[in-house]
């Protein structure tokens, strides 16, 4: 299958090129030229399939022309070594828990899939692939853990010294093996600038093979469709799959766009809701038809602090640019930090279900917008323990840290300290490749 750029100024590419490049040369996002429909039989039997089985069928629709069935099966089954259960929160409202992976957030799914796909593409090559990733916290941990132990690939995680939480830091500094944590004396933007400079450095790129594991990469983005099918299957088992509304806490809009892909492939979801924090760019677009990006503001749900969501370009491409169609199929919501606090506390006290600040936006939007006869599923995008200080301050409780998160905290931190000067980073990479 070919992949085209949403800016239409670059050539169409193969899956392999789309994955290795990440962003198209015209700075557009890659999109598959077609979305194959799943057949009727698939949906009739979906409630009898395991998560891995149904995901393999969906993966074949995306990647079946490019990857032999046996390899694809191995990649999908290895990626999905954990469940995404649907859990009842209250009447008609269910949580799709996406935090049962190694770093307790949904980004594990895309990162694990991309790691295995890159490993597959690089199998026949002698040269090591080096993945550079800049992180303000969560992406680094998902990518590092996703790529841990993948042969032929080395990952460099650049993060700002002293600016990520101790829980986040230990998830990518204690791994060792093919993961190197690089601690930069600067802020997140400095880390991002270093990575960008390295990609544009022709001499360095001749010397070593570099690639990015950015969230806009098709290999990180498309596999997120899998768990929407799993949500539907579980609701079908409960007899509650008719009139299904899926609500997605959204920042860069990769997660919800994968769900929309599912819908275009025939997934019977009535409508979607994108729940924003105070970064209300998409919400305003739905109301006005005008997309006006603005600088992001910091909120309690910080992984959604995005002022110019990259994947908006993919949403537009899916609906042929029609505001009417987009607004007719996707609802919006926006919440302040005060509202997030109030809702997280209220839900915990009334139902006993502890939300994280991101999932809270999704829960509240369903609570406000679900109509009689509809069933709602919101995506619980991370485990509340990842935001322990904030969540404890809101509930007055003491959220228990899951064992796999505690295990990271017992590891020994290893990192390379560098200044924010590109010459230092460049020299470091040259030395590494000797
Ligand atoms: C990344 C992230 C989001 C936002 O997802 P997008 O795909 O960027 O919309 C929401 N919640 C959590 C916990 C995240 O880590």
Coordinates of C-alpha atoms and ligand atoms in Angstrom, one line a residue:
X1 CA 0.0 0.0 0.0
X2 CA 1.2 3.5 -0.8
X3 CA 1.2 6.4 1.7
X4 CA 0.6 10.0 0.6
X5 CA 1.4 13.2 2.3
X6 CA -1.4 15.4 3.6
X7 CA 0.3 18.4 2.0
X8 CA 0.3 16.6 -1.4
X9 CA 3.7 18.1 -2.4
X10 CA 5.8 15.0 -1.8
X11 CA 5.8 11.7 -3.7
X12 CA 3.8 8.7 -2.4
X13 CA 6.0 6.3 -0.5
X14 CA 6.0 2.7 0.6
X15 CA 5.2 1.7 4.2
X16 CA 8.9 1.2 4.9
X17 CA 9.8 4.7 3.8
X18 CA 6.8 6.3 5.6
X19 CA 8.0 4.5 8.8
X20 CA 11.7 5.4 8.4
X21 CA 11.0 9.1 7.5
X22 CA 8.2 9.8 9.9
X23 CA 7.3 13.2 8.5
X24 CA 7.0 13.6 4.7
X25 CA 9.6 15.9 3.1
X26 CA 6.9 18.6 2.5
X27 CA 6.2 18.4 6.3
X28 CA 2.9 16.7 5.7
X29 CA 1.7 13.6 7.6
X30 CA 1.6 10.3 5.8
X31 CA -1.8 8.7 5.2
X32 CA -2.6 5.3 3.7
X33 CA -4.1 5.7 0.2
X34 CA -7.0 3.4 1.2
X35 CA -8.8 2.2 4.3
X36 CA -10.0 -1.3 3.6
X37 CA -13.4 -2.2 5.1
X38 CA -13.6 -5.1 7.5
X39 CA -16.2 -7.6 6.3
X40 CA -19.6 -8.3 7.9
X41 CA -18.4 -11.7 9.2
X42 CA -15.6 -10.1 11.1
X43 CA -18.0 -7.9 13.1
X44 CA -20.4 -10.8 13.6
X45 CA -17.7 -12.9 15.2
X46 CA -15.6 -10.1 16.9
X47 CA -17.0 -10.9 20.4
X48 CA -15.7 -14.4 20.1
X49 CA -12.1 -13.3 19.2
X50 CA -9.2 -12.5 21.5
X51 CA -7.7 -9.0 21.4
X52 CA -4.7 -10.4 19.5
X53 CA -6.9 -12.2 17.0
X54 CA -9.1 -9.3 16.1
X55 CA -6.0 -6.9 16.0
X56 CA -4.3 -9.2 13.5
X57 CA -7.3 -8.9 11.2
X58 CA -7.2 -5.1 11.5
X59 CA -3.4 -5.1 11.0
X60 CA -3.8 -7.2 7.8
X61 CA -6.2 -4.5 6.4
X62 CA -3.4 -1.9 7.0
X63 CA -0.2 -3.8 6.4
X64 CA -1.2 -7.1 4.8
X65 CA 0.1 -6.1 1.4
X66 CA 3.5 -5.1 2.8
X67 CA 4.3 -7.7 5.5
X68 CA 4.0 -11.5 5.2
X69 CA 1.3 -12.9 7.4
X70 CA 3.6 -14.8 9.8
X71 CA 5.8 -11.8 10.5
X72 CA 2.7 -9.6 10.9
X73 CA 1.3 -12.0 13.4
X74 CA 4.5 -12.1 15.4
X75 CA 4.6 -8.3 15.5
X76 CA 1.0 -7.9 16.5
X77 CA 1.0 -10.7 19.2
X78 CA 4.3 -9.4 20.7
X79 CA 3.0 -5.8 20.8
X80 CA -0.3 -6.8 22.5
X81 CA 1.1 -8.8 25.4
X82 CA -1.4 -7.1 27.7
X83 CA -5.2 -6.5 27.8
X84 CA -7.2 -3.3 27.3
X85 CA -10.3 -4.2 29.5
X86 CA -13.5 -2.3 29.5
X87 CA -14.6 -1.5 33.1
X88 CA -17.9 -0.3 34.3
X89 CA -17.8 3.1 36.1
X90 CA -21.5 3.7 36.4
X91 CA -24.7 3.1 34.5
X92 CA -24.0 3.3 30.7
X93 CA -20.5 4.7 31.2
X94 CA -17.5 2.5 30.8
X95 CA -13.7 3.0 31.0
X96 CA -11.4 1.5 28.3
X97 CA -8.3 1.0 30.4
X98 CA -5.3 1.5 28.2
X99 CA -2.8 1.5 31.1
X100 CA -2.0 -2.2 31.5
X101 CA 1.2 -2.0 29.4
X102 CA 4.8 -1.6 30.6
X103 CA 4.8 2.2 31.1
X104 CA 1.1 2.4 32.1
X105 CA -0.2 4.6 29.2
X106 CA -1.7 4.0 25.8
X107 CA 1.4 5.1 24.1
X108 CA 2.9 1.7 24.9
X109 CA 0.8 0.1 22.1
X110 CA 2.1 2.4 19.3
X111 CA 5.7 2.4 20.6
X112 CA 5.9 -1.4 20.9
X113 CA 4.4 -1.9 17.4
X114 CA 6.7 0.6 15.8
X115 CA 9.8 -0.9 17.5
X116 CA 8.9 -4.4 16.1
X117 CA 8.1 -3.1 12.7
X118 CA 11.4 -1.2 12.5
X119 CA 13.2 -4.3 13.7
X120 CA 11.5 -6.3 11.0
X121 CA 12.4 -3.8 8.2
X122 CA 16.0 -3.7 9.4
X123 CA 16.5 -7.4 9.7
X124 CA 18.4 -7.8 6.5
X125 CA 20.6 -4.7 7.0
X126 CA 24.0 -4.8 8.6
X127 CA 23.8 -1.1 9.7
X128 CA 22.4 -0.3 13.2
X129 CA 19.4 2.1 13.2
X130 CA 19.6 4.9 15.7
X131 CA 16.3 6.2 17.0
X132 CA 16.5 9.7 18.5
X133 CA 13.6 10.9 20.7
X134 CA 13.2 14.1 22.7
X135 CA 10.8 13.8 25.6
X136 CA 9.2 15.9 28.3
X137 CA 8.4 12.6 30.1
X138 CA 5.9 10.2 28.8
X139 CA 6.9 9.6 25.2
X140 CA 10.5 8.7 26.3
X141 CA 9.3 6.0 28.6
X142 CA 7.0 4.4 26.1
X143 CA 9.5 4.5 23.3
X144 CA 12.4 3.3 25.4
X145 CA 10.4 0.4 26.8
X146 CA 8.9 -0.4 23.4
X147 CA 12.4 -0.7 21.8
X148 CA 14.1 -2.4 24.7
X149 CA 15.9 -5.5 23.4
X150 CA 14.9 -5.0 19.8
X151 CA 17.9 -6.1 17.7
X152 CA 19.6 -3.8 15.3
X153 CA 18.1 -0.7 16.9
X154 CA 19.6 1.7 19.4
X155 CA 17.6 4.4 21.1
X156 CA 18.8 7.8 22.5
X157 CA 16.3 9.5 24.8
X158 CA 17.0 13.2 25.2
X159 CA 15.4 14.8 28.2
X160 CA 15.7 18.1 30.1
X161 CA 17.8 17.7 33.3
X162 CA 15.7 18.1 36.5
X163 CA 12.5 18.8 34.5
X164 CA 10.8 15.3 34.4
X165 CA 9.3 13.7 37.5
X166 CA 11.3 11.0 39.3
X167 CA 8.7 8.4 38.3
X168 CA 9.1 9.3 34.6
X169 CA 12.8 9.5 34.7
X170 CA 13.4 6.1 36.1
X171 CA 11.3 4.6 33.3
X172 CA 13.9 5.4 30.7
X173 CA 17.2 5.8 32.6
X174 CA 17.3 2.4 34.3
X175 CA 16.9 0.2 31.3
X176 CA 20.4 -0.1 29.9
X177 CA 21.0 -2.5 27.0
X178 CA 20.1 -0.7 23.7
X179 CA 18.7 2.3 25.5
X180 CA 20.8 5.4 26.3
X181 CA 19.4 8.3 28.3
X182 CA 20.9 11.6 27.5
X183 CA 20.4 14.3 30.1
X184 CA 20.5 17.7 28.6
X185 CA 21.3 20.8 30.6
X186 CA 18.3 22.8 29.2
X187 CA 14.6 22.6 28.6
X188 CA 12.5 20.3 26.5
X189 CA 12.7 22.7 23.5
X190 CA 16.5 22.4 23.6
X191 CA 16.2 18.6 23.4
X192 CA 13.9 18.8 20.5
X193 CA 16.2 21.3 18.7
X194 CA 19.2 18.9 19.2
X195 CA 17.2 16.0 17.6
X196 CA 16.1 18.2 14.7
X197 CA 19.7 19.4 14.1
X198 CA 20.9 15.9 14.0
X199 CA 18.4 14.9 11.4
X200 CA 19.4 17.8 9.2
X201 CA 23.1 17.1 9.6
X202 CA 24.2 15.6 6.3
X203 CA 27.6 14.5 7.4
X204 CA 26.3 12.8 10.5
X205 CA 23.5 11.0 8.5
X206 CA 26.2 9.6 6.1
X207 CA 28.0 8.3 9.1
X208 CA 25.1 6.7 11.0
X209 CA 21.5 5.8 10.2
X210 CA 19.1 8.0 12.2
X211 CA 15.3 7.9 12.5
X212 CA 12.6 9.4 14.8
X213 CA 9.9 7.7 16.8
X214 CA 7.7 10.7 16.8
X215 CA 4.0 10.2 17.5
X216 CA 3.0 11.2 14.0
X217 CA 4.8 8.2 12.6
X218 CA 2.3 5.9 10.9
X219 CA 3.7 2.9 12.7
X220 CA 3.0 4.4 16.1
X221 CA -0.3 5.9 15.0
X222 CA -2.2 3.2 13.1
X223 CA -2.0 0.3 15.7
X224 CA -3.9 2.5 18.1
X225 CA -7.0 1.5 16.1
X226 CA -6.7 -2.0 17.5
X227 CA -8.2 -1.2 20.9
X228 CA -11.2 0.6 19.5
X229 CA -12.2 -2.8 18.0
X230 CA -11.5 -4.4 21.3
X231 CA -13.8 -1.9 23.1
X232 CA -16.6 -2.6 20.7
X233 CA -16.2 -6.4 21.1
X234 CA -16.4 -6.1 24.9
X235 CA -19.5 -3.9 24.8
X236 CA -21.0 -6.4 22.3
X237 CA -20.4 -9.2 24.8
X238 CA -22.3 -7.1 27.4
X239 CA -25.1 -6.5 24.9
X240 CA -24.4 -2.8 25.0
X241 CA -22.8 -2.2 21.6
X242 CA -25.7 -0.4 19.9
X243 CA -25.6 3.4 19.9
X244 CA -22.0 3.4 21.1
X245 CA -20.3 6.7 21.8
X246 CA -16.6 6.8 22.2
X247 CA -14.9 9.7 24.0
X248 CA -11.2 10.3 23.7
X249 CA -9.2 12.7 25.9
X250 CA -7.2 14.4 23.1
X251 CA -4.0 16.5 22.8
X252 CA -2.2 15.9 19.5
X253 CA -5.2 13.9 18.2
X254 CA -3.3 10.8 17.2
X255 CA -5.4 8.6 19.5
X256 CA -8.8 9.7 18.4
X257 CA -7.8 9.8 14.7
X258 CA -6.9 6.1 15.0
X259 CA -10.5 5.5 16.2
X260 CA -11.9 7.4 13.3
X261 CA -9.9 5.2 11.0
X262 CA -11.6 2.3 12.6
X263 CA -15.0 3.9 11.9
X264 CA -14.1 4.4 8.2
X265 CA -13.2 0.7 8.2
X266 CA -16.7 -0.1 9.4
X267 CA -16.5 -0.1 13.2
X268 CA -20.1 0.5 14.3
X269 CA -19.6 3.5 16.5
X270 CA -22.4 6.1 16.5
X271 CA -20.3 9.1 17.2
X272 CA -17.1 10.2 18.8
X273 CA -16.3 13.0 21.3
X274 CA -12.9 14.7 21.6
X275 CA -12.4 15.9 25.2
X276 CA -9.9 18.7 25.6
X277 CA -8.4 20.3 28.7
X278 CA -8.1 24.2 28.6
X279 CA -6.3 23.8 25.2
X280 CA -9.5 24.2 23.3
X281 CA -8.3 24.6 19.7
X282 CA -10.4 21.7 18.3
X283 CA -13.4 22.6 20.4
X284 CA -13.3 26.1 18.9
X285 CA -12.9 24.7 15.4
X286 CA -16.0 22.6 15.8
X287 CA -18.0 25.6 16.9
X288 CA -16.7 28.1 14.4
X289 CA -15.3 26.2 11.4
X290 CA -12.0 28.1 11.8
X291 CA -8.9 26.4 12.9
X292 CA -6.7 28.8 14.9
X293 CA -3.7 27.3 16.6
X294 CA -2.3 29.1 19.6
X295 CA 0.5 28.6 22.2
X296 CA -0.3 25.7 24.6
X297 CA -1.2 26.4 28.2
X298 CA -0.1 24.2 31.1
X299 CA -2.8 22.1 32.7
X300 CA -3.3 19.2 35.1
X301 CA -3.7 16.9 32.1
X302 CA -0.3 17.9 30.8
X303 CA 0.0 15.2 28.1
X304 CA -2.8 17.0 26.3
X305 CA -1.2 20.5 26.4
X306 CA -1.1 21.0 22.7
X307 CA -1.8 24.2 20.9
X308 CA -1.6 23.0 17.3
X309 CA -2.5 19.3 17.2
X310 CA -0.5 17.7 14.4
X311 CA -3.1 15.1 13.6
X312 CA -5.7 17.7 12.8
X313 CA -4.3 17.4 9.2
X314 CA -5.3 13.7 9.2
X315 CA -8.8 14.4 10.5
X316 CA -9.3 16.9 7.7
X317 CA -8.0 14.4 5.1
X318 CA -10.4 11.7 6.4
X319 CA -13.5 14.0 6.0
X320 CA -12.3 15.6 2.8
X321 CA -11.9 18.9 4.6
X322 CA -15.6 19.2 5.4
X323 CA -16.3 21.0 8.7
X324 CA -20.0 20.0 8.4
X325 CA -19.1 16.3 8.3
X326 CA -16.5 16.6 11.1
X327 CA -18.8 18.5 13.4
X328 CA -21.6 16.1 12.6
X329 CA -19.6 13.1 13.7
X330 CA -17.3 14.3 16.4
X331 CA -18.4 16.3 19.5
X332 CA -16.2 18.5 21.5
X333 CA -15.6 19.5 25.2
X334 CA -13.1 21.6 27.1
X335 CA -12.4 21.6 30.8
X336 CA -10.5 23.9 33.1
X337 CA -8.2 22.5 35.8
X338 CA -10.9 23.3 38.4
X339 CA -13.4 21.2 36.5
X340 CA -10.9 18.4 36.2
X341 CA -10.3 18.4 40.0
X342 CA -14.0 18.6 40.8
X343 CA -14.8 15.7 38.4
X344 CA -12.0 13.4 39.5
X345 CA -12.9 13.8 43.1
X346 CA -16.7 13.5 42.5
X347 CA -16.3 10.3 40.4
X348 CA -14.0 8.7 43.0
X349 CA -16.3 9.6 45.9
X350 CA -19.5 8.5 44.2
X351 CA -18.3 5.4 42.3
X352 CA -15.0 4.4 43.8
X353 CA -13.3 4.5 40.4
X354 CA -10.1 6.5 40.4
X355 CA -9.5 8.4 37.2
X356 CA -6.3 10.1 36.0
X357 CA -6.5 13.8 35.0
X358 CA -6.7 12.9 31.3
X359 CA -9.3 10.2 31.5
X360 CA -11.3 12.6 33.7
X361 CA -11.9 14.9 30.8
X362 CA -13.2 11.9 28.8
X363 CA -15.5 10.7 31.6
X364 CA -17.0 14.2 32.2
X365 CA -17.7 14.7 28.5
X366 CA -19.7 11.5 28.4
X367 CA -21.5 12.3 31.6
X368 CA -22.6 15.6 30.1
X369 CA -23.3 14.6 26.5
X370 CA -24.6 11.0 26.5
X371 CA -28.2 10.8 25.4
X372 CA -30.9 8.3 26.5
X373 CA -30.4 4.9 24.8
X374 CA -26.7 5.5 24.2
X375 CA -23.8 3.7 25.8
X376 CA -20.5 5.5 26.4
X377 CA -16.9 4.3 26.6
X378 CA -14.1 6.8 27.4
X379 CA -10.5 6.0 26.9
X380 CA -8.6 5.9 30.2
X381 CA -5.2 6.9 28.7
X382 CA -2.9 6.4 31.7
X383 CA -2.9 5.0 35.2
X384 CA -3.6 7.5 38.0
X385 CA -0.4 6.5 39.8
X386 CA 1.6 8.1 37.0
X387 CA 0.3 11.4 38.3
X388 CA 0.4 10.4 42.0
X389 CA 1.2 13.8 43.6
X390 CA -1.6 15.6 41.7
X391 CA -4.2 12.8 42.1
X392 CA -3.5 12.4 45.9
X393 CA -3.8 16.1 46.4
X394 CA -7.2 16.1 44.8
X395 CA -8.7 13.0 46.5
X396 CA -6.8 13.3 49.8
X397 CA -5.9 9.6 49.3
X398 CA -2.8 7.6 48.6
X399 CA -2.9 5.9 45.2
X400 CA -1.1 2.6 45.2
X401 CA 1.8 2.4 42.8
X402 CA 1.5 -0.8 40.6
X403 CA 4.4 -3.3 41.0
X404 CA 5.7 -2.8 37.5
X405 CA 6.1 0.9 38.1
X406 CA 7.8 0.3 41.5
X407 CA 10.2 -2.0 39.8
X408 CA 11.5 0.8 37.6
X409 CA 12.0 2.9 40.7
X410 CA 14.4 0.3 42.2
X411 CA 16.6 0.3 39.1
X412 CA 19.9 2.2 38.9
X413 CA 19.9 5.4 37.0
X414 CA 22.4 5.6 34.1
X415 CA 22.6 8.7 31.9
X416 CA 25.0 10.7 29.8
X417 CA 25.1 14.4 30.7
X418 CA 25.5 16.9 27.9
X419 CA 25.1 20.6 27.4
X420 CA 22.5 22.0 25.1
X421 CA 25.1 22.9 22.4
X422 CA 24.7 20.9 19.2
X423 CA 28.4 20.5 18.8
X424 CA 28.6 18.5 22.0
X425 CA 25.7 16.2 21.0
X426 CA 27.1 15.8 17.5
X427 CA 30.5 14.8 18.9
X428 CA 28.9 12.4 21.3
X429 CA 27.0 10.6 18.4
X430 CA 30.2 10.4 16.3
X431 CA 32.0 8.8 19.2
X432 CA 29.1 6.4 19.8
X433 CA 29.2 5.1 16.2
X434 CA 32.9 4.3 16.3
Ligands
LIG1 C1 -0.4 11.4 24.8 C2 -1.5 11.4 25.8 C3 -2.8 11.9 25.6 C4 -3.1 12.6 24.3 O1 -3.1 11.7 23.2 P1 -3.1 12.3 21.7 O2 -3.0 11.1 20.8 O3 -1.9 13.2 21.6 O4 -4.4 13.1 21.5 C5 -3.8 11.8 26.5 N1 -3.5 11.2 27.7 C6 -2.3 10.7 28.0 C7 -2.1 10.1 29.4 C8 -1.2 10.8 27.1 O5 0.0 10.3 27.5

